Short mmCIF file of C-alpha atoms and ligand atoms in Angstrom, two decimals:
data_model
loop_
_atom_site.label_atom_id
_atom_site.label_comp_id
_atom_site.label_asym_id
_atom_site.label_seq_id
_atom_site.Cartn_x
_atom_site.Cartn_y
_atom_site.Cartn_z
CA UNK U 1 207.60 31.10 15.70
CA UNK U 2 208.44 31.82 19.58
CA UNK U 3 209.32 29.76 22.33
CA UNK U 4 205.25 29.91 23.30
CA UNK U 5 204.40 28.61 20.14
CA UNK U 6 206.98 26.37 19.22
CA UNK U 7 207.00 24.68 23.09
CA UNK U 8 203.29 23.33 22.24
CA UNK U 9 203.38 22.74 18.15
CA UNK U 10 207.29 21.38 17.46
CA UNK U 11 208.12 18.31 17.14
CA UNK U 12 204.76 16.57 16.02
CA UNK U 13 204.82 14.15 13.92
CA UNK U 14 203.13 15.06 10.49
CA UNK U 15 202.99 11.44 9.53
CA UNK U 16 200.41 9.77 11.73
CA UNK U 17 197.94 7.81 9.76
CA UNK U 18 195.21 8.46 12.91
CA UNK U 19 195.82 12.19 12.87
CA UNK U 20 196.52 11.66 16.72
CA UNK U 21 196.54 15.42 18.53
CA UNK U 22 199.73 14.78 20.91
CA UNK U 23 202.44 12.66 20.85
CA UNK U 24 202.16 8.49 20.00
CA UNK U 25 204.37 6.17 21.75
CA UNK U 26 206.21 3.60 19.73
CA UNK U 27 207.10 1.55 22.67
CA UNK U 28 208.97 -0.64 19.29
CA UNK U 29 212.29 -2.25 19.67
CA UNK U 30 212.84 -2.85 15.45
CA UNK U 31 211.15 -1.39 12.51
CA UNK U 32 211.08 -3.69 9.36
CA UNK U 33 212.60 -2.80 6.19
CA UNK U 34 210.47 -3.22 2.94
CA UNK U 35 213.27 -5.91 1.08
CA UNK U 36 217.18 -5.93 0.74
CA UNK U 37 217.69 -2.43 -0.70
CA UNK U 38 215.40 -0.83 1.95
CA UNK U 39 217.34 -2.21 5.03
CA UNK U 40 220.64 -1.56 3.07
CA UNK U 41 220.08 1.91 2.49
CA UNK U 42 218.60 2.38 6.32
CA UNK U 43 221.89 0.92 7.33
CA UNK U 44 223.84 3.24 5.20
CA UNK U 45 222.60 6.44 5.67
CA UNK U 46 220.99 5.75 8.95
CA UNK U 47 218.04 7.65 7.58
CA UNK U 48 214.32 6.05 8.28
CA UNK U 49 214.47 3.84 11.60
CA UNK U 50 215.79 0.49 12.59
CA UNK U 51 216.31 -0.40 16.03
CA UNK U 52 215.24 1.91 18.96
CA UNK U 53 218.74 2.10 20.59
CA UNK U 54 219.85 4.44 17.83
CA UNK U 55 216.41 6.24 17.17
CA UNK U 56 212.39 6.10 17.91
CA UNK U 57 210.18 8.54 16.31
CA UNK U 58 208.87 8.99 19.95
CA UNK U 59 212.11 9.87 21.46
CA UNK U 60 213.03 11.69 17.59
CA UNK U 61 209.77 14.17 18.27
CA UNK U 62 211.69 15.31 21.35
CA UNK U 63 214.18 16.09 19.48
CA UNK U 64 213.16 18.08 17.33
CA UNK U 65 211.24 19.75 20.17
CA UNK U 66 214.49 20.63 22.35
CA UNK U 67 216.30 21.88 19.46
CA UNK U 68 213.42 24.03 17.73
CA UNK U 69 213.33 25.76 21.49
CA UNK U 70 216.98 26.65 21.61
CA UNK U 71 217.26 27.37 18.36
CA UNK U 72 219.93 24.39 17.46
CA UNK U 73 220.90 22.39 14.45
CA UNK U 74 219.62 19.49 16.11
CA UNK U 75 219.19 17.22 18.87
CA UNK U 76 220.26 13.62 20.58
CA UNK U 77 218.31 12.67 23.42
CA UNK U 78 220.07 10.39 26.06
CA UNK U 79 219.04 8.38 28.62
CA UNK U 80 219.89 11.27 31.58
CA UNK U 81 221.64 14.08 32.01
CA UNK U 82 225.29 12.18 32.86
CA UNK U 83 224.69 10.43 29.80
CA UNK U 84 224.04 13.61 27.56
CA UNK U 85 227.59 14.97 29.24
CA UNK U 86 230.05 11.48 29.59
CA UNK U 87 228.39 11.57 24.92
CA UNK U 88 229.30 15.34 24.35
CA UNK U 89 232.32 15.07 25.69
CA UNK U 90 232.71 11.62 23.90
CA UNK U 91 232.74 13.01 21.08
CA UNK U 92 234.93 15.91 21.56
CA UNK U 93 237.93 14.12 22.73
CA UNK U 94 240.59 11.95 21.59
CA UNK U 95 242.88 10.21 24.14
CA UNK U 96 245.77 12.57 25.25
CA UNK U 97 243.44 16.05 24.83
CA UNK U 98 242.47 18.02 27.41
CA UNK U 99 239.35 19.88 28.83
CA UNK U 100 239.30 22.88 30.02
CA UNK U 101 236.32 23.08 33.02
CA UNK U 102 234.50 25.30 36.21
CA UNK U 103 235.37 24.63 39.46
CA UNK U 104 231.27 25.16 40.47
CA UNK U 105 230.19 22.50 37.86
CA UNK U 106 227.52 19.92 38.67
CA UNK U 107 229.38 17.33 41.38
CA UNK U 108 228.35 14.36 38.48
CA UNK U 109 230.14 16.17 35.36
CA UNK U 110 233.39 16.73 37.94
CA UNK U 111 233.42 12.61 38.57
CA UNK U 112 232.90 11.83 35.17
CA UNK U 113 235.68 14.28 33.81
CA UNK U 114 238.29 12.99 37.02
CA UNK U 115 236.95 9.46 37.03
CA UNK U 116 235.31 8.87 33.97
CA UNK U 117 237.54 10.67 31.26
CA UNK U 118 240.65 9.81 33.23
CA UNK U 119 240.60 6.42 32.39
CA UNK U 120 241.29 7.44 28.62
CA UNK U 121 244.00 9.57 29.34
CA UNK U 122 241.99 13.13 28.94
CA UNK U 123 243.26 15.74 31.52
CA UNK U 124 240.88 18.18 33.00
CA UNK U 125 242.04 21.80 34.05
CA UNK U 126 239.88 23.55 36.45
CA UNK U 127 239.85 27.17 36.29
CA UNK U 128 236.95 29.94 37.03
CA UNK U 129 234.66 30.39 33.97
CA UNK U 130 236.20 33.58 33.02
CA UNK U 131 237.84 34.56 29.96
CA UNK U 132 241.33 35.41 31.28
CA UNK U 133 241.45 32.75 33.17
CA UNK U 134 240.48 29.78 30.89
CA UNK U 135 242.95 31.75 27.94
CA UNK U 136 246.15 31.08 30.39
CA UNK U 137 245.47 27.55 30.05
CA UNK U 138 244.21 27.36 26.64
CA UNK U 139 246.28 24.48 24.89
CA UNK U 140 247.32 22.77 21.62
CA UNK U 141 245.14 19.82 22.99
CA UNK U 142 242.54 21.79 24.64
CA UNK U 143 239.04 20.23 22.92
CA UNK U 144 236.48 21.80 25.28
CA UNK U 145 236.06 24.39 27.69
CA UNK U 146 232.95 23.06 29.96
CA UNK U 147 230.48 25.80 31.80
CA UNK U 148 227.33 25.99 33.91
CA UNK U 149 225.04 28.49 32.59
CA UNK U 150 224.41 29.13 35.91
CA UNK U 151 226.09 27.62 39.00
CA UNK U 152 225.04 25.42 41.02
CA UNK U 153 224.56 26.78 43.96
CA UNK U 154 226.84 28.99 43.61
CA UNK U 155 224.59 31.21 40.79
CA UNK U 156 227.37 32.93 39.27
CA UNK U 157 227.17 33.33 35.31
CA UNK U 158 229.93 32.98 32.70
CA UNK U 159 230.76 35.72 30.59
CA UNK U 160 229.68 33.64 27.69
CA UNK U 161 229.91 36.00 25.07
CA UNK U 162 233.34 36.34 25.93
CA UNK U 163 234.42 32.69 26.10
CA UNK U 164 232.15 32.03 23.13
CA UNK U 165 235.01 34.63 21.14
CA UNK U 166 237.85 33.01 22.93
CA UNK U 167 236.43 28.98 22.24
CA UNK U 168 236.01 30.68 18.10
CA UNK U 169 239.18 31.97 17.75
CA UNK U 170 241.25 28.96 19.36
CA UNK U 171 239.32 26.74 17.44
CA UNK U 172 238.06 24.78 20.90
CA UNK U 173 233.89 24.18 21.50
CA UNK U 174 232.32 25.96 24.08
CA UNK U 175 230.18 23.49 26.00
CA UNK U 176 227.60 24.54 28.28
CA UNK U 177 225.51 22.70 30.62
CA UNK U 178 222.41 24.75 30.78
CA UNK U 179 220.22 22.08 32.27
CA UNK U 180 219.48 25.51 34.45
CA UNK U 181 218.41 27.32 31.94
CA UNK U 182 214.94 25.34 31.27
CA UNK U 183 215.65 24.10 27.66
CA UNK U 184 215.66 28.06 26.67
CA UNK U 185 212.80 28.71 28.77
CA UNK U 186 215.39 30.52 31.04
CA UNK U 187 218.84 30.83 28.86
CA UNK U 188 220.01 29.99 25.22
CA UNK U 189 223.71 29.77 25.18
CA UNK U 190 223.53 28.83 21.26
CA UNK U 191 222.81 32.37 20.87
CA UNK U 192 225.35 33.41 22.77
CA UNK U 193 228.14 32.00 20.74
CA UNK U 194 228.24 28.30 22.28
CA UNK U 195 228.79 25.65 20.03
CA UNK U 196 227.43 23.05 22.76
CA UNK U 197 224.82 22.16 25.12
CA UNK U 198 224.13 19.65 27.48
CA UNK U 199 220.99 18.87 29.30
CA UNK U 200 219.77 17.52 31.93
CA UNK U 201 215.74 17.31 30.98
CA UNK U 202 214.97 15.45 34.37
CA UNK U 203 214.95 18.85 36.49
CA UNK U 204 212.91 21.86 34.24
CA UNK U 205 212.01 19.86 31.18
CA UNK U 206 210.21 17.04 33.09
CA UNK U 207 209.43 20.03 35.85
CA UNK U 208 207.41 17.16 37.87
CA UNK U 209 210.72 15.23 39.47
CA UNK U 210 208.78 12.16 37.99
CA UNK U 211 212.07 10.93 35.36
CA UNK U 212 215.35 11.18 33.87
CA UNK U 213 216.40 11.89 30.76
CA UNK U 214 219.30 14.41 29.01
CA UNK U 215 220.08 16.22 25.65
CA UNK U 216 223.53 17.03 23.98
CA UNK U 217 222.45 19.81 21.14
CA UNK U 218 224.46 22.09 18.83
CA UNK U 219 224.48 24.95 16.29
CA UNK U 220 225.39 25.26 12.52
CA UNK U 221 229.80 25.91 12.85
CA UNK U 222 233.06 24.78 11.00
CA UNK U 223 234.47 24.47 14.16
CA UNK U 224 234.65 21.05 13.55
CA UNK U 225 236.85 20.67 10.40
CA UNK U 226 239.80 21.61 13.12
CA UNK U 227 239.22 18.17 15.31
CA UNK U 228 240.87 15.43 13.85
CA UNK U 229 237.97 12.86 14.24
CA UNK U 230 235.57 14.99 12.11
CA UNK U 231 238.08 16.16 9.40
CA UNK U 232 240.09 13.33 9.06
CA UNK U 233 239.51 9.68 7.36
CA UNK U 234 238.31 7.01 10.26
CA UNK U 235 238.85 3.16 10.29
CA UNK U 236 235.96 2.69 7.55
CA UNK U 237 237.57 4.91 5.32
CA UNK U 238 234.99 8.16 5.78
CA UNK U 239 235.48 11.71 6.70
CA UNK U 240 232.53 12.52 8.97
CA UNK U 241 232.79 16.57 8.22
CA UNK U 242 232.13 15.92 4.68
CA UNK U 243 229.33 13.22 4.70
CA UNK U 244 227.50 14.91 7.20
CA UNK U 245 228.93 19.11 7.05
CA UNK U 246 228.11 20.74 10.79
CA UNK U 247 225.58 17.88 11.82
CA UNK U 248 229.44 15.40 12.39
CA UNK U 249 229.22 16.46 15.60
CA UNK U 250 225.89 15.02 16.62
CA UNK U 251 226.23 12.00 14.21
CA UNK U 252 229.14 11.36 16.41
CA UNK U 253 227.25 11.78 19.85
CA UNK U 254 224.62 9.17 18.47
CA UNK U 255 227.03 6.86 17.21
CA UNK U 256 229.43 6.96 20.61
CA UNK U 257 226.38 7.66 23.30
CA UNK U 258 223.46 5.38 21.78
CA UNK U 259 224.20 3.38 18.86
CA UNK U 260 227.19 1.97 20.66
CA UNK U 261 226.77 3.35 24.47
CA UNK U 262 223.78 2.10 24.94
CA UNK U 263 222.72 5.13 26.84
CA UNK U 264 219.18 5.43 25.25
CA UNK U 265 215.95 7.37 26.73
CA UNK U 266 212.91 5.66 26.78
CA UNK U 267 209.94 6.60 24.31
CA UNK U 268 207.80 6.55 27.19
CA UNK U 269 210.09 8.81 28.98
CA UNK U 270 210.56 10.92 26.12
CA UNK U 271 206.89 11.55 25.64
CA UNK U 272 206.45 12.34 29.42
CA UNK U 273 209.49 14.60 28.54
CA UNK U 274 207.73 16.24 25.34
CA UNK U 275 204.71 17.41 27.33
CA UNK U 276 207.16 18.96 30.05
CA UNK U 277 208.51 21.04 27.71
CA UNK U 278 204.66 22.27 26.78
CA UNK U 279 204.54 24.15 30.11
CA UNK U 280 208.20 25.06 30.78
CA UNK U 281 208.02 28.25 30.08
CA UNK U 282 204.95 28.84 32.27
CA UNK U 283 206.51 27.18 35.20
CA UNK U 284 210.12 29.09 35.13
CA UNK U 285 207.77 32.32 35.06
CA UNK U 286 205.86 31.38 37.79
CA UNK U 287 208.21 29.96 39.84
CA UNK U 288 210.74 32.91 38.85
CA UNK U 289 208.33 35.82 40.12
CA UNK U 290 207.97 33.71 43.47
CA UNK U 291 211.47 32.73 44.38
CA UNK U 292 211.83 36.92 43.40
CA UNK U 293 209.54 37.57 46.26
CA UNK U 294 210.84 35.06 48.64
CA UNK U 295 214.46 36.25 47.84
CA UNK U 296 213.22 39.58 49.21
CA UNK U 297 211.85 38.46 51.93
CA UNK U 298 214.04 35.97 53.28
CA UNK U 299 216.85 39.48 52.71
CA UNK U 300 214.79 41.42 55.48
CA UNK U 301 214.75 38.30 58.35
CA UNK U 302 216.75 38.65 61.16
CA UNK U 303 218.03 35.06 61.24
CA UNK U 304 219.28 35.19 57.40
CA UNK U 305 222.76 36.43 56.92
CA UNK U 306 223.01 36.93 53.06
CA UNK U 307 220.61 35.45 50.49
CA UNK U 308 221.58 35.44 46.63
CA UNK U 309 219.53 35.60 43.44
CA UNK U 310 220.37 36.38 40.58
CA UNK U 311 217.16 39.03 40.61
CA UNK U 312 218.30 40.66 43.11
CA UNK U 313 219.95 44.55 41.85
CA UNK U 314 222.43 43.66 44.47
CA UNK U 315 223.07 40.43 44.01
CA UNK U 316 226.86 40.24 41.90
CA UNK U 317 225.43 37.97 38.71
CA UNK U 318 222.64 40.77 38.26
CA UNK U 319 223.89 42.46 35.22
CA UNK U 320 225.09 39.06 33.63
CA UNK U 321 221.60 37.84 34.28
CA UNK U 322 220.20 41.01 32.94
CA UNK U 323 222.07 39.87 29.44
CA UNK U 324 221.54 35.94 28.96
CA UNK U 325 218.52 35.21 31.12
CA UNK U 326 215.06 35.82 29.81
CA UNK U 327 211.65 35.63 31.55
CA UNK U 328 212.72 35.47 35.00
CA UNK U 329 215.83 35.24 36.92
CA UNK U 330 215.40 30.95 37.61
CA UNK U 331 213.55 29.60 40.62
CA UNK U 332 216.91 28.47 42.20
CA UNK U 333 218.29 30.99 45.77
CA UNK U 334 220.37 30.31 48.34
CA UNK U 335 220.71 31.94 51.83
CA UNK U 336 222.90 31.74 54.92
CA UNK U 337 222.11 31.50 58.06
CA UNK U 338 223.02 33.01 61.03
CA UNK U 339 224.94 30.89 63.64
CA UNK U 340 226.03 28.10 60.96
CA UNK U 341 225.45 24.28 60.83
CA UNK U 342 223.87 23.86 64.21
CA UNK U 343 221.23 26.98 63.18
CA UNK U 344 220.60 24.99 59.91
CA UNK U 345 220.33 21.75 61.67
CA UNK U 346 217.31 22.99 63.55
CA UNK U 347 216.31 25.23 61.11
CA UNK U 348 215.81 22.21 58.62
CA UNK U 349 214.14 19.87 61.84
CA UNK U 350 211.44 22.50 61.68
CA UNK U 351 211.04 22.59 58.30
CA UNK U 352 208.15 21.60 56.29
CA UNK U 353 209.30 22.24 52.72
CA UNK U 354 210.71 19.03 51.33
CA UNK U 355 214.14 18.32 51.71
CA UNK U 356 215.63 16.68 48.71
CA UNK U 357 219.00 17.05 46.06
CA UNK U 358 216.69 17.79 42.86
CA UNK U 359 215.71 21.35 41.00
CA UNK U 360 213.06 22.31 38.77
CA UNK U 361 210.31 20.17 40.71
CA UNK U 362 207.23 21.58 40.70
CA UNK U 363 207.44 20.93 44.36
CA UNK U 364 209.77 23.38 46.46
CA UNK U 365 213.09 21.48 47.11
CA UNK U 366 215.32 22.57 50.40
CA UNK U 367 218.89 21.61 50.58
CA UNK U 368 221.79 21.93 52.45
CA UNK U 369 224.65 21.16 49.96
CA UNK U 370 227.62 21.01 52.79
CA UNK U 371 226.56 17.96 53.87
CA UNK U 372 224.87 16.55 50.73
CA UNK U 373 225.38 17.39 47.26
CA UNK U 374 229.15 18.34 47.92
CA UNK U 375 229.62 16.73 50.64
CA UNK U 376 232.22 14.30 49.28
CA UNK U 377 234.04 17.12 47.61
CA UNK U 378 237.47 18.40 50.02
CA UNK U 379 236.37 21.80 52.10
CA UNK U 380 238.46 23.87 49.65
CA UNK U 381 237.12 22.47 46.42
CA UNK U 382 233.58 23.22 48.18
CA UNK U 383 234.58 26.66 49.10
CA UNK U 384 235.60 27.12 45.85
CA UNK U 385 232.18 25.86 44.46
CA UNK U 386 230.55 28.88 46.47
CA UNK U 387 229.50 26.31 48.68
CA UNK U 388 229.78 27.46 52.73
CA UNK U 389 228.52 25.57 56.18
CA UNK U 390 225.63 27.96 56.59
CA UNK U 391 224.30 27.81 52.76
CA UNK U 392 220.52 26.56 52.17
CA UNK U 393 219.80 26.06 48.48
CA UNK U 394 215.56 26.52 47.87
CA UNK U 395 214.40 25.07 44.07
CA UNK U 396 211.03 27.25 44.17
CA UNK U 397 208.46 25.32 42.85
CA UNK U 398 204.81 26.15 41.84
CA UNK U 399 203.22 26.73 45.27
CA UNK U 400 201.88 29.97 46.66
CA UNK U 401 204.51 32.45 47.69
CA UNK U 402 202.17 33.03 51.31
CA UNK U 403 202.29 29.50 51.80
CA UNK U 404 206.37 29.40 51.00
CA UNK U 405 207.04 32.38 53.15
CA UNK U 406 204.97 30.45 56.06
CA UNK U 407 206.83 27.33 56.01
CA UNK U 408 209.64 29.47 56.13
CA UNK U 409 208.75 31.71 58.67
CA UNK U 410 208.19 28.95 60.88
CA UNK U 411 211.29 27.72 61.09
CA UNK U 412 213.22 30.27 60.89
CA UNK U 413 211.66 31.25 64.52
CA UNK U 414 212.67 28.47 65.47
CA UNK U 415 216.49 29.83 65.54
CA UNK U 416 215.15 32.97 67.80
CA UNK U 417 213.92 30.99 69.99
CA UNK U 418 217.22 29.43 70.37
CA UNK U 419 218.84 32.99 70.74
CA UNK U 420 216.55 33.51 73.46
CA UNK U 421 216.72 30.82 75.56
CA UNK U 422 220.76 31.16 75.32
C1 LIG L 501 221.14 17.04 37.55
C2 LIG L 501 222.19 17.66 36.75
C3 LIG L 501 223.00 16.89 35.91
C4 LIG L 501 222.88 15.40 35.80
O1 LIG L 501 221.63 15.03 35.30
P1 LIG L 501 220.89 13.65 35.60
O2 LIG L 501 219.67 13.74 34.77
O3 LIG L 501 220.63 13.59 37.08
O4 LIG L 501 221.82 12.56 35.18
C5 LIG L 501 223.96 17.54 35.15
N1 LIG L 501 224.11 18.88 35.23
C6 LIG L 501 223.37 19.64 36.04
C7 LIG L 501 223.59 21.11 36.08
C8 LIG L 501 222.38 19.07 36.83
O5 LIG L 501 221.63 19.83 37.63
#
């Protein structure tokens, strides 16, 4: 089936004695076990459910739902998207490795790899997402080389197809964080040779700005007979790569993430999250062939000094787009303006498109990342993000392109006015 089809009929359950068209809730903490031998084997083989912080059949339908769409082996749904990355990673590392990770990557994932995996003794290398670059550094203990599918905001692409060959050969996953590319709505790394992805379903996959939630996912590989914790015997005496063959890896992001971590999503959110996903592709389209136009437009005003967008034949992540995006070039653009902080300080005063640090919102989202999202980042590490004084980042949402190009427009005078009064 395609995405179309398989966004609106995976992931339903084929068991419900009520024959319920949608998705039930089991808002159910335990499930009870039909004698001795029933919970036993539950416990066992963790197959059939017993307590909601390891799996729900609510939260299991998304599952199933997020991986039918990017074509993975499977799912585990966290609680958000930090969760979904601090599990994948989790998983991937033993104390003393190291990570191999993007400069541009989401402010949250660089924390939780300084701060977070730190602690542990795991040492991250930062280096552009390019395949000379991340092969210098390539080491014996390298476990993970971690890319945006897109950055944020500075909307280059990866060569993934290239690091995907590099990860393969030096037996390291390739993790990608394609929480911008709409659940495969927009991108499907998988295809592309990684052997991970990360999610954050609170920004396209809830697509209303209503919840959090996250997703780690992966594809069918042997990569992971090469990391000690899947190919080797652990403290109970099992070796995870042959009870459980390519699935080890997300046995061990449920084990280490939820059963353990705690870091569970709530049925209720995952159902909200499961009829997201019915209209993500619709929404990316939409909101793809307006931030298009509004790219355009926003390129011929006076005030703007550069805009980028990946749509854009200009623009330098064009003919990358043109190979791993599909339907649309993403509803995310930033531009500069003209005379720098003060010109966006009254540029944003005057503006009437909400101003807030969230994508994939049905609502437009305006925001000026200098002094927000990176703001606690040093001015080199922000320059080196692609992040400059004069940047505005727009997440188009669903509204009319006329009505986004007025609320624009008006503004935006604003700054002449300035001009001409000086
Ligand atoms: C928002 C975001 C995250 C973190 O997700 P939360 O759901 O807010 O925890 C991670 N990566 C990217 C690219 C994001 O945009």
């Amino acid at each position: 089936m395609e995405f179309a089809s398989l966004a609106v009929l995976s992931g339903l359950p084929e068991d419900d004695p009520h024959h319920a068209v949608g998705l039930p809730i089991y808002a159910a903490a335990a499930y009870a076990f039909d004698g001795l031998e029933d919970g036993a084997h539950r416990f066992a083989t963790n197959q059939g459910y017993t307590y909601t912080r390891i799996q729900n059949p609510t939260v299991a339908a998304l599952e199933a739902r997020v991986a039918a769409l990017e074509g993975a082996l499977g799912a585990v749904a966290l609680a958000s998207g930090q969760a979904a990355s601090f599990a994948a990673l989790l998983a991937l590392v033993r104390a003393g490795d190291e990570i191999v990770a993007s400069p541009g990557l989401f402010g949250g994932t660089v924390g939780l790899l300084n701060q977070v995996l730190g602690l542990f003794d795991v040492r991250v290398q930062f280096v552009p997402p390019e395949v000379d670059a991340v092969r210098a550094v390539l080491g014996e203990r390298t476990r993970a080389v971690f890319v945006e599918v897109l950055g944020n905001p500075s909307l280059e692409l990866p060569d993934l197809e290239g690091l995907a060959e590099l990860c393969e050969t030096s037996g390291v996953a390739l993790v990608v964080d394609n929480t911008f590319g709409a659940v495969g709505a927009l991108a499907r790394p998988l295809e592309h040779g990684a052997h991970v992805v990360t999610h954050s379903l609170t920004k396209w996959a809830s697509g209303h700005g209503s919840i959090l939630g996250g997703a780690v996912l992966a594809r069918e590989t042997a990569l992971w007979q090469r990391y000690p914790q899947f190919a080797q015997r652990d403290a109970q005496g099992r070796v995870p790569w042959e009870e459980f063959g390519p699935r080890c890896f997300l046995e061990r992001v449920r084990q280490l993430g939820l059963s353990l971590g705690g870091m569970v999503l709530s049925p209720f959110n995952a159902y909200l999250l499961f009829q997201g996903l019915e209209t993500v592709q619709l929404r990316v389209e939409r909101a793809s062939q307006t931030a298009l136009q509004v790219a355009r437009w926003l390129g011929e005003q006076p005030q703007v000094a550069w805009v980028r967008y990946p749509g854009l034949p200009e623009d330098p992540a064009h003919p990358r787009a043109l190979r791993y995006l599909r339907g649309g070039f993403g509803s995310i653009l930033t531009f500069g303006l003209r005379g720098g902080i003060p010109a966006v300080s009254r540029f944003m005063a005057h503006l009437r498109i909400l101003q807030a640090p969230n994508v994939g919102d049905a609502r437009t989202l305006a925001v000026h990342p200098w002094t927000t999202t990176h703001s606690r980042i040093s001015e080199p590490a922000r320059r080196a993000a692609g992040v400059g004084p004069e940047m505005v980042r727009l997440s188009v949402g669903l509204e009319s392109p006329a009505d986004l190009q007025a609320m624009l427009a008006e503004a935006l005078v604003k700054l002449e006015q300035v001009a001409y009064e000086d």
